[in-house]
Amino acid sequence: MPAITNHLPTAELQALDAAHHMHPFTTNKDLADKGARIITRAKGVYLHDSEGNEILDGMAGLWCVNIGYGREEMAEVAARQMRELPFYNTFFMTTHVPAIALAQKIAELAPGDLNQVFFAGSGSEANDTNIRMVRTYWAMKGKPTKSIIISRKNAYHGSSVGSGSLGGMTPMHEQGGLPIPDIHHINQPNWWAEGGGMDPDAFGLARAQELEQAILEHGEDRIAAFIAEPIQGAGGVIIPPATYWPEIQRICDKYEILLIADEVICGFGRTGNWFGSQTLGIKPHIMTIAKGLSSGYQPIGGSVVCDEVAEVIGSGEFNHGYTYSGHPVASAVALENLRILQEEHVLDHVRDVAGPALHEMWHGLSDHPLVGETTIVGMMGSLALTPHKESRAKFAMEAGTAGFMCRERCFANNLVMRHVYDRMVISPPLIINPDEIKEFGRRARKALDECHAQLKEQDMLKPAA
Ligand SMILES: *Cc1c(COP(=O)(O)O)cnc(C)c1O
């Protein structure tokens, strides 16, 4: 019998949770007062909580459940693999079939000469691998001074010391002594919030050219790599102006530096192609993968590495690895996830059915009085809440107050949308169907209406000076 059941009353589970469970990115004291929402099961795009609510998951968990919840095949593959070989390591000149098969499959799907995979247990771990890999690459090529990695403000690359340093989240850097040395952050291509009077294309170009300025400022002989999400996810689904990535690519081609595309969210169909790099026309040397790799059914991540970098790294011992690198159960489950994505033509569904319906629904919200811009690529979108559309004004109150209020109204209407400050973000399971998207739109509009009414009532619709 399982040790934990769903059959305790909600209040009792909440009290136990508050007594023993420290939540990530949470003020635990406030959560303890309020009580956590308890998710008990899920199927397709719907979550069920301990109070009997059926909640439409507009975030695919945390941007990861691309094939939707409750796929029997995934459970069967996991059980079979656990019976056959629940664990073995890949350290000491050993390997196993799930890791071999998954690496081969990823190499087949990945563009260009990205043919080698270094496995990790998560996106954070994979980005830690990347830090060590790019610096080791240059050291092995006799250029140990090339150690600076350029990243961007408001980027998200994970929460470990290394990956959190790569990320550009100020609240994270304020705790625990981050960033580590030799990480440099340039500005993000967030036109809505930071573009001022510039037109988006000129702004995109200017922000990309900050990369070149940083390279020249530090010296090419100091720079190891540039890392970026093709589309920033946790930063608020910031879709860069069309001029941005071509200019970044030009700069990366011109100077001797490596380009790392963090595909943890954008990978595995989220943007309509297998990888965001394909959607945005990027040619990376390394891609970070996690999340959609297993649709979240098992924790697994990795670095997909081009032939040249893999060859140099492979010419000596790379003193790096995780107990669970290429974990057999996680690998088998990821492989089954990729089989489902491929054999059920989920990317075609995104391109022909779910994508167009989601875009129509999302842009349909742009007439709402509280909504500034709506933006979306593939199955990841965001909208800006604003007290004044024309001037793209921020609210006079603390950033995130309106967003939090909107998220609460979403939950009250059985919809999961996340807020990043005053942007609402969505990233539903890729298998969502048009009826479910209509329902998504109805609940989103109702939540926006209620949020708008609440802001008005409390006299909070004032633009910042
Ligand atoms: C979530 C995320 C990570 C970190 O992945 P974890 O599995 O949470 O460690 C890294 N990069 C991006 C772009 C992410 O969205």
Coordinates of C-alpha atoms and ligand atoms in Angstrom, one line a residue:
M1 CA 0.0 0.0 0.0
P2 CA 1.3 3.5 -0.7
A3 CA 2.3 5.4 2.4
I4 CA 0.5 8.6 1.3
T5 CA -3.0 8.7 0.0
N6 CA -5.2 11.5 -1.2
H7 CA -7.9 10.8 1.3
L8 CA -6.9 13.0 4.1
P9 CA -9.0 16.2 4.4
T10 CA -7.5 19.1 2.5
A11 CA -6.9 21.1 5.7
E12 CA -4.9 18.3 7.3
L13 CA -2.7 17.9 4.2
Q14 CA -2.1 21.6 4.1
A15 CA -1.1 21.6 7.8
L16 CA 1.4 18.7 7.2
D17 CA 2.7 20.5 4.1
A18 CA 3.2 23.7 6.1
A19 CA 4.9 21.8 9.0
H20 CA 7.5 19.9 6.9
H21 CA 7.7 21.1 3.3
M22 CA 9.8 24.1 2.2
H23 CA 8.5 25.2 -1.2
P24 CA 10.7 26.7 -4.0
F25 CA 10.4 30.4 -4.9
T26 CA 7.9 30.8 -2.1
T27 CA 7.5 32.8 1.1
N28 CA 6.7 29.7 3.2
K29 CA 5.3 31.7 6.1
D30 CA 2.6 33.3 3.9
L31 CA 1.9 30.0 2.2
A32 CA 1.4 28.3 5.6
D33 CA -1.2 30.9 6.5
K34 CA -3.0 30.5 3.3
G35 CA -2.6 26.8 2.7
A36 CA -1.2 25.3 -0.5
R37 CA -3.5 24.1 -3.3
I38 CA -3.2 20.3 -3.4
I39 CA -3.2 18.7 -6.9
T40 CA -4.2 15.1 -6.7
R41 CA -4.3 13.9 -10.3
A42 CA -4.4 15.0 -13.9
K43 CA -5.5 13.9 -17.4
G44 CA -4.9 15.6 -20.7
V45 CA -4.9 19.3 -20.1
Y46 CA -6.9 19.2 -16.8
L47 CA -5.6 19.1 -13.2
H48 CA -7.8 18.0 -10.3
D49 CA -7.4 19.3 -6.8
S50 CA -8.3 17.9 -3.4
E51 CA -11.4 20.1 -3.4
G52 CA -12.8 18.5 -6.5
N53 CA -12.0 21.4 -8.9
E54 CA -11.1 20.7 -12.5
I55 CA -8.4 23.2 -13.5
L56 CA -7.3 23.9 -17.1
D57 CA -3.5 23.9 -17.0
G58 CA -2.4 26.8 -19.3
M59 CA 1.2 26.3 -18.2
A60 CA 1.8 22.5 -18.9
G61 CA 3.0 22.2 -15.3
L62 CA 6.1 24.3 -15.5
W63 CA 6.4 24.6 -19.3
C64 CA 7.1 20.9 -19.6
V65 CA 4.1 18.5 -20.0
N66 CA 4.1 18.8 -23.7
I67 CA 2.2 15.6 -24.4
G68 CA -0.4 16.2 -21.7
Y69 CA -1.0 14.3 -18.5
G70 CA -2.0 10.7 -17.9
R71 CA -0.3 8.8 -20.8
E72 CA -0.5 5.1 -19.9
E73 CA 2.4 4.2 -22.2
M74 CA 4.8 6.4 -20.2
A75 CA 3.9 4.6 -16.9
E76 CA 4.3 1.3 -18.6
V77 CA 7.7 2.1 -20.0
A78 CA 8.8 3.4 -16.6
A79 CA 7.6 0.2 -14.8
R80 CA 9.2 -2.1 -17.4
Q81 CA 12.5 -0.3 -17.2
M82 CA 12.5 -0.3 -13.4
R83 CA 12.0 -4.1 -13.4
E84 CA 14.8 -4.6 -16.0
L85 CA 17.4 -2.2 -14.9
P86 CA 16.3 0.6 -12.4
F87 CA 19.8 2.1 -12.2
Y88 CA 23.2 1.9 -13.5
N89 CA 25.8 4.6 -13.9
T90 CA 27.5 5.7 -17.1
F91 CA 30.8 6.7 -15.5
F92 CA 33.4 3.9 -15.6
M93 CA 33.4 2.8 -19.2
T94 CA 29.9 1.4 -18.9
T95 CA 26.6 2.3 -20.6
H96 CA 23.1 0.9 -21.0
V97 CA 20.5 0.7 -23.7
P98 CA 18.1 3.5 -22.6
A99 CA 20.9 6.1 -22.6
I100 CA 22.3 4.9 -25.9
A101 CA 18.9 5.0 -27.6
L102 CA 18.0 8.4 -26.2
A103 CA 21.3 10.0 -27.2
Q104 CA 20.9 8.6 -30.7
K105 CA 17.3 9.9 -31.0
I106 CA 18.2 13.4 -29.7
A107 CA 21.1 13.5 -32.2
E108 CA 18.7 12.6 -35.0
L109 CA 16.2 15.3 -34.1
A110 CA 18.8 18.0 -33.4
P111 CA 19.8 20.3 -36.3
G112 CA 23.2 20.5 -38.0
D113 CA 26.2 18.8 -36.4
L114 CA 24.7 18.7 -32.9
N115 CA 25.4 15.0 -32.5
Q116 CA 26.5 14.3 -29.0
V117 CA 24.6 14.4 -25.7
F118 CA 25.9 14.9 -22.1
F119 CA 23.1 13.9 -19.8
A120 CA 22.0 15.7 -16.6
G121 CA 19.1 15.4 -14.2
S122 CA 17.7 18.9 -14.9
G123 CA 18.1 22.1 -16.9
S124 CA 20.1 23.7 -14.0
E125 CA 22.5 20.8 -14.0
A126 CA 22.8 20.9 -17.8
N127 CA 23.7 24.6 -17.7
D128 CA 26.3 23.9 -15.0
T129 CA 27.7 21.3 -17.4
N130 CA 27.8 24.0 -20.1
I131 CA 29.8 26.4 -18.0
R132 CA 32.5 23.8 -17.3
M133 CA 32.3 22.5 -20.9
V134 CA 32.9 25.8 -22.7
R135 CA 35.6 26.9 -20.4
T136 CA 37.3 23.5 -20.6
Y137 CA 37.0 23.5 -24.4
W138 CA 39.0 26.8 -24.6
A139 CA 41.5 25.6 -22.0
M140 CA 42.1 22.4 -24.0
K141 CA 42.6 24.5 -27.1
G142 CA 45.3 26.4 -25.3
K143 CA 43.2 29.5 -24.6
P144 CA 42.5 29.3 -20.9
T145 CA 41.8 33.1 -20.6
K146 CA 38.6 32.6 -22.6
S147 CA 36.4 32.1 -19.6
I148 CA 33.8 34.9 -19.6
I149 CA 30.3 33.8 -20.5
I150 CA 27.9 36.6 -21.6
S151 CA 24.3 36.2 -20.7
R152 CA 21.4 38.6 -20.4
K153 CA 19.5 40.4 -17.7
N154 CA 16.1 38.7 -16.9
A155 CA 17.3 35.4 -18.4
Y156 CA 16.5 32.2 -16.7
H157 CA 18.9 29.3 -16.8
G158 CA 18.2 27.5 -13.6
S159 CA 18.6 27.8 -9.9
S160 CA 21.9 26.1 -9.0
V161 CA 24.9 28.4 -8.2
G162 CA 26.3 28.1 -11.7
S163 CA 23.0 28.2 -13.7
G164 CA 21.6 30.9 -11.4
S165 CA 24.7 33.0 -12.1
L166 CA 24.1 32.6 -15.8
G167 CA 20.6 33.7 -15.3
G168 CA 19.9 37.4 -15.0
M169 CA 17.3 37.4 -12.2
T170 CA 18.2 40.1 -9.7
P171 CA 16.2 38.6 -6.8
M172 CA 18.2 35.4 -7.2
H173 CA 21.6 37.2 -7.3
E174 CA 20.7 38.9 -4.1
Q175 CA 20.8 35.6 -2.2
G176 CA 23.7 33.3 -1.6
G177 CA 26.6 35.2 -3.2
L178 CA 25.7 35.0 -6.9
P179 CA 26.9 35.4 -9.6
I180 CA 30.1 33.4 -9.8
P181 CA 33.1 35.1 -11.4
D182 CA 33.3 35.8 -15.2
I183 CA 29.7 36.0 -16.0
H184 CA 28.6 39.2 -17.7
H185 CA 25.0 40.3 -18.4
I186 CA 23.8 42.5 -21.2
N187 CA 20.3 43.9 -21.6
Q188 CA 17.4 41.8 -22.8
P189 CA 15.4 42.5 -26.1
N190 CA 12.2 43.4 -24.2
W191 CA 10.7 46.1 -26.4
W192 CA 7.4 46.5 -24.6
A193 CA 9.0 47.3 -21.3
E194 CA 12.3 48.9 -22.3
G195 CA 12.0 50.0 -25.9
G196 CA 10.9 53.6 -25.1
G197 CA 10.3 55.6 -28.3
M198 CA 12.3 53.3 -30.6
D199 CA 10.6 51.1 -33.1
P200 CA 10.9 47.4 -32.3
D201 CA 13.4 46.6 -35.2
A202 CA 15.8 49.3 -34.3
F203 CA 15.5 48.4 -30.7
G204 CA 16.2 44.7 -31.4
L205 CA 19.3 45.6 -33.4
A206 CA 20.6 47.9 -30.6
R207 CA 20.1 45.3 -27.9
A208 CA 21.9 42.6 -30.1
Q209 CA 24.8 45.0 -30.6
E210 CA 25.4 45.1 -26.9
L211 CA 26.9 41.6 -27.4
E212 CA 29.5 43.0 -29.7
Q213 CA 30.2 45.9 -27.4
A214 CA 30.7 43.5 -24.5
I215 CA 33.1 41.3 -26.6
L216 CA 35.1 44.4 -27.6
E217 CA 35.1 45.8 -24.1
H218 CA 36.4 42.6 -22.4
G219 CA 38.5 41.5 -25.4
E220 CA 37.7 38.5 -27.7
D221 CA 40.5 36.6 -25.9
R222 CA 38.5 36.7 -22.7
I223 CA 35.1 35.5 -24.0
A224 CA 34.1 31.8 -24.0
A225 CA 30.5 31.9 -24.9
F226 CA 27.2 33.7 -25.2
I227 CA 24.1 31.9 -23.7
A228 CA 20.5 32.8 -24.4
E229 CA 17.0 31.3 -24.5
P230 CA 15.7 31.6 -28.1
I231 CA 12.6 33.1 -26.5
Q232 CA 12.9 34.1 -22.8
G233 CA 10.4 31.9 -20.9
A234 CA 10.5 32.6 -17.1
G235 CA 11.4 36.2 -17.8
G236 CA 7.9 36.7 -19.2
V237 CA 7.8 35.1 -22.7
I238 CA 9.8 37.9 -24.2
I239 CA 9.7 37.4 -28.0
P240 CA 12.6 39.4 -29.5
P241 CA 12.1 41.8 -32.4
A242 CA 12.8 40.0 -35.8
T243 CA 16.1 41.9 -36.1
Y244 CA 17.5 40.6 -32.9
W245 CA 18.7 37.0 -33.6
P246 CA 20.1 37.5 -37.0
E247 CA 22.4 40.2 -35.6
I248 CA 23.3 38.0 -32.6
Q249 CA 24.2 35.2 -35.1
R250 CA 26.3 37.6 -37.2
I251 CA 28.2 38.7 -34.1
C252 CA 28.8 35.1 -32.9
D253 CA 30.0 34.2 -36.4
K254 CA 32.4 37.1 -36.5
Y255 CA 34.1 36.5 -33.2
E256 CA 35.7 33.3 -31.8
I257 CA 33.0 32.5 -29.2
L258 CA 30.6 29.6 -28.7
L259 CA 26.8 30.1 -28.8
I260 CA 24.7 28.2 -26.3
A261 CA 20.9 28.1 -27.0
D262 CA 19.0 27.3 -23.8
E263 CA 16.2 25.2 -25.3
V264 CA 14.8 24.0 -22.0
I265 CA 11.5 25.6 -22.7
C266 CA 11.7 26.2 -26.5
G267 CA 12.7 22.6 -27.3
F268 CA 10.5 19.6 -28.2
G269 CA 7.8 21.4 -30.1
R270 CA 7.0 24.4 -27.9
T271 CA 7.7 27.0 -30.7
G272 CA 6.3 24.8 -33.5
N273 CA 9.6 23.1 -34.5
W274 CA 11.7 20.5 -32.6
F275 CA 13.9 23.3 -31.4
G276 CA 13.5 27.1 -30.9
S277 CA 16.8 27.5 -32.7
Q278 CA 15.1 26.3 -35.9
T279 CA 12.1 28.7 -35.4
L280 CA 14.4 31.7 -34.8
G281 CA 17.2 30.8 -37.3
I282 CA 20.0 30.2 -34.7
K283 CA 23.0 27.9 -35.2
P284 CA 24.2 27.0 -31.7
H285 CA 27.3 25.0 -30.7
I286 CA 25.5 23.7 -27.7
M287 CA 21.8 23.4 -26.8
T288 CA 20.5 22.9 -23.2
I289 CA 17.5 20.6 -23.0
A290 CA 15.2 19.4 -20.1
K291 CA 11.5 20.0 -19.4
G292 CA 9.8 18.9 -22.7
L293 CA 12.4 16.2 -23.2
S294 CA 10.4 13.9 -21.0
S295 CA 7.3 16.0 -20.8
G296 CA 8.1 16.2 -17.1
Y297 CA 7.2 12.6 -16.5
Q298 CA 10.8 12.0 -15.2
P299 CA 13.5 14.5 -14.3
I300 CA 16.1 14.6 -17.0
G301 CA 18.1 17.2 -18.9
G302 CA 21.2 17.4 -21.0
S303 CA 23.6 19.3 -23.2
V304 CA 23.5 18.6 -27.0
V305 CA 26.9 19.3 -28.3
C306 CA 28.3 19.9 -31.8
D307 CA 30.9 17.6 -33.2
E308 CA 33.8 20.0 -32.9
V309 CA 33.3 20.8 -29.2
A310 CA 32.6 17.2 -28.3
E311 CA 35.8 16.1 -30.1
V312 CA 37.9 18.6 -28.2
I313 CA 36.3 17.8 -24.8
G314 CA 36.6 14.1 -25.6
S315 CA 40.4 14.4 -26.3
G316 CA 41.1 14.5 -22.5
E317 CA 39.2 13.5 -19.4
F318 CA 36.3 15.8 -18.6
N319 CA 36.1 15.7 -14.8
H320 CA 32.4 16.1 -14.6
G321 CA 29.3 14.0 -14.3
Y322 CA 26.2 13.3 -12.2
T323 CA 25.1 10.1 -10.6
Y324 CA 21.9 10.3 -12.6
S325 CA 23.5 11.3 -16.0
G326 CA 21.5 9.2 -18.4
H327 CA 19.4 7.6 -15.7
P328 CA 17.9 4.5 -17.3
V329 CA 14.3 5.0 -16.2
A330 CA 14.4 8.7 -17.1
S331 CA 16.0 8.0 -20.4
A332 CA 13.4 5.3 -21.3
V333 CA 10.6 7.6 -20.4
A334 CA 12.1 10.5 -22.4
L335 CA 12.5 8.2 -25.4
E336 CA 8.8 7.1 -25.1
N337 CA 7.8 10.8 -24.9
L338 CA 9.8 11.5 -28.2
R339 CA 8.1 8.5 -29.8
I340 CA 4.7 10.0 -28.9
L341 CA 5.6 13.4 -30.1
Q342 CA 6.8 12.0 -33.4
E343 CA 4.4 9.2 -34.2
E344 CA 1.3 11.1 -33.1
H345 CA 2.5 14.1 -35.3
V346 CA 2.2 16.5 -32.4
L347 CA 4.3 19.2 -34.2
D348 CA 1.8 19.0 -37.1
H349 CA -1.0 19.5 -34.6
V350 CA 0.8 22.6 -33.2
R351 CA 1.3 24.0 -36.7
D352 CA -2.1 23.2 -38.2
V353 CA -4.5 23.1 -35.4
A354 CA -3.6 24.1 -31.9
G355 CA -1.2 26.9 -32.8
P356 CA -3.6 28.8 -35.1
A357 CA -6.5 28.3 -32.6
L358 CA -4.3 29.5 -29.6
H359 CA -3.0 32.5 -31.5
E360 CA -6.6 33.5 -32.4
M361 CA -7.8 33.1 -28.8
W362 CA -4.7 35.0 -27.4
H363 CA -4.8 37.9 -29.8
G364 CA -8.5 38.1 -29.3
L365 CA -7.8 39.2 -25.7
S366 CA -6.0 42.3 -27.0
D367 CA -9.2 44.4 -27.1
H368 CA -9.5 44.0 -23.3
P369 CA -9.1 47.3 -21.5
L370 CA -6.4 45.9 -19.2
V371 CA -4.3 44.3 -22.0
G372 CA -1.5 46.0 -23.7
E373 CA 0.2 43.8 -26.2
T374 CA -0.4 40.1 -26.8
T375 CA 2.5 38.1 -28.2
I376 CA 2.8 34.4 -29.0
V377 CA 5.0 32.1 -31.0
G378 CA 4.0 28.4 -31.3
M379 CA 2.5 27.5 -28.0
M380 CA 4.2 30.0 -25.7
G381 CA 2.6 33.5 -25.3
S382 CA 2.3 36.4 -23.0
L383 CA 0.3 39.6 -22.5
A384 CA 1.2 42.8 -20.8
L385 CA -1.2 44.2 -18.2
T386 CA -1.3 48.0 -18.4
P387 CA -3.3 50.9 -17.0
H388 CA -2.8 52.7 -20.3
K389 CA -2.3 51.0 -23.6
E390 CA -1.2 53.8 -25.8
S391 CA 1.8 54.8 -23.7
R392 CA 2.6 51.2 -22.7
A393 CA 2.5 52.5 -19.1
K394 CA 3.5 50.5 -16.0
F395 CA 1.2 50.7 -13.0
A396 CA 1.9 53.3 -10.3
M397 CA 2.0 50.5 -7.7
E398 CA 4.7 47.9 -7.1
A399 CA 5.5 45.8 -10.2
G400 CA 3.7 42.5 -10.1
T401 CA 0.7 43.6 -7.9
A402 CA -1.7 43.5 -10.9
G403 CA -0.2 40.3 -12.3
F404 CA -0.5 38.5 -9.0
M405 CA -4.1 39.7 -8.7
C406 CA -4.8 38.4 -12.2
R407 CA -3.2 35.1 -11.4
E408 CA -5.5 34.7 -8.4
R409 CA -8.5 35.5 -10.5
C410 CA -7.4 32.8 -13.0
F411 CA -7.1 30.2 -10.2
A412 CA -10.5 31.2 -8.9
N413 CA -11.9 30.5 -12.4
N414 CA -10.1 27.1 -12.6
L415 CA -7.4 28.3 -15.0
V416 CA -3.6 28.2 -14.5
M417 CA -1.8 31.2 -16.0
R418 CA 1.4 32.4 -14.5
H419 CA 2.4 36.0 -14.0
V420 CA 5.9 37.5 -14.3
Y421 CA 5.6 40.8 -12.7
D422 CA 2.7 42.4 -14.7
R423 CA 2.9 40.0 -17.7
M424 CA 0.6 37.0 -17.9
V425 CA 2.3 34.0 -19.6
I426 CA 0.9 30.8 -21.1
S427 CA 2.4 27.6 -22.3
P428 CA -0.3 24.9 -22.5
P429 CA 0.2 21.2 -23.3
L430 CA 0.9 20.9 -27.1
I431 CA -1.9 18.4 -27.4
I432 CA -4.6 20.9 -26.3
N433 CA -7.6 20.8 -28.8
P434 CA -9.7 23.7 -30.2
D435 CA -12.6 23.2 -27.7
E436 CA -10.2 23.3 -24.8
I437 CA -8.6 26.5 -26.2
K438 CA -12.1 28.1 -26.4
E439 CA -12.6 27.2 -22.8
F440 CA -9.2 28.6 -22.0
G441 CA -10.2 31.9 -23.7
R442 CA -13.5 32.1 -21.8
R443 CA -11.8 31.6 -18.4
A444 CA -9.0 34.0 -19.3
R445 CA -11.4 36.8 -20.3
K446 CA -13.4 36.3 -17.1
A447 CA -10.3 36.4 -15.0
L448 CA -9.2 39.6 -16.8
D449 CA -12.7 41.2 -16.3
E450 CA -12.7 40.4 -12.6
C451 CA -9.1 41.7 -12.2
H452 CA -10.0 44.9 -14.0
A453 CA -13.1 45.4 -11.8
Q454 CA -11.0 44.8 -8.7
L455 CA -8.3 47.2 -9.8
K456 CA -10.9 49.9 -10.6
E457 CA -12.7 49.4 -7.3
Q458 CA -9.5 49.8 -5.4
D459 CA -8.4 52.8 -7.5
M460 CA -5.3 51.0 -8.7
L461 CA -5.6 51.7 -12.4
K462 CA -3.2 54.5 -12.3
P463 CA -0.2 54.7 -14.6
A464 CA 3.3 55.3 -13.2
A465 CA 4.5 58.9 -13.6
Ligands
LIG1 C1 13.4 25.7 -16.3 C2 14.6 26.2 -17.0 C3 15.9 25.9 -16.6 C4 16.1 25.0 -15.4 O1 15.7 23.8 -15.5 P1 15.4 22.9 -14.1 O2 15.0 21.6 -14.6 O3 14.4 23.6 -13.3 O4 16.7 22.9 -13.4 C5 16.9 26.3 -17.4 N1 16.7 27.0 -18.5 C6 15.5 27.4 -18.9 C7 15.3 28.2 -20.1 C8 14.4 27.1 -18.1 O5 13.2 27.5 -18.5

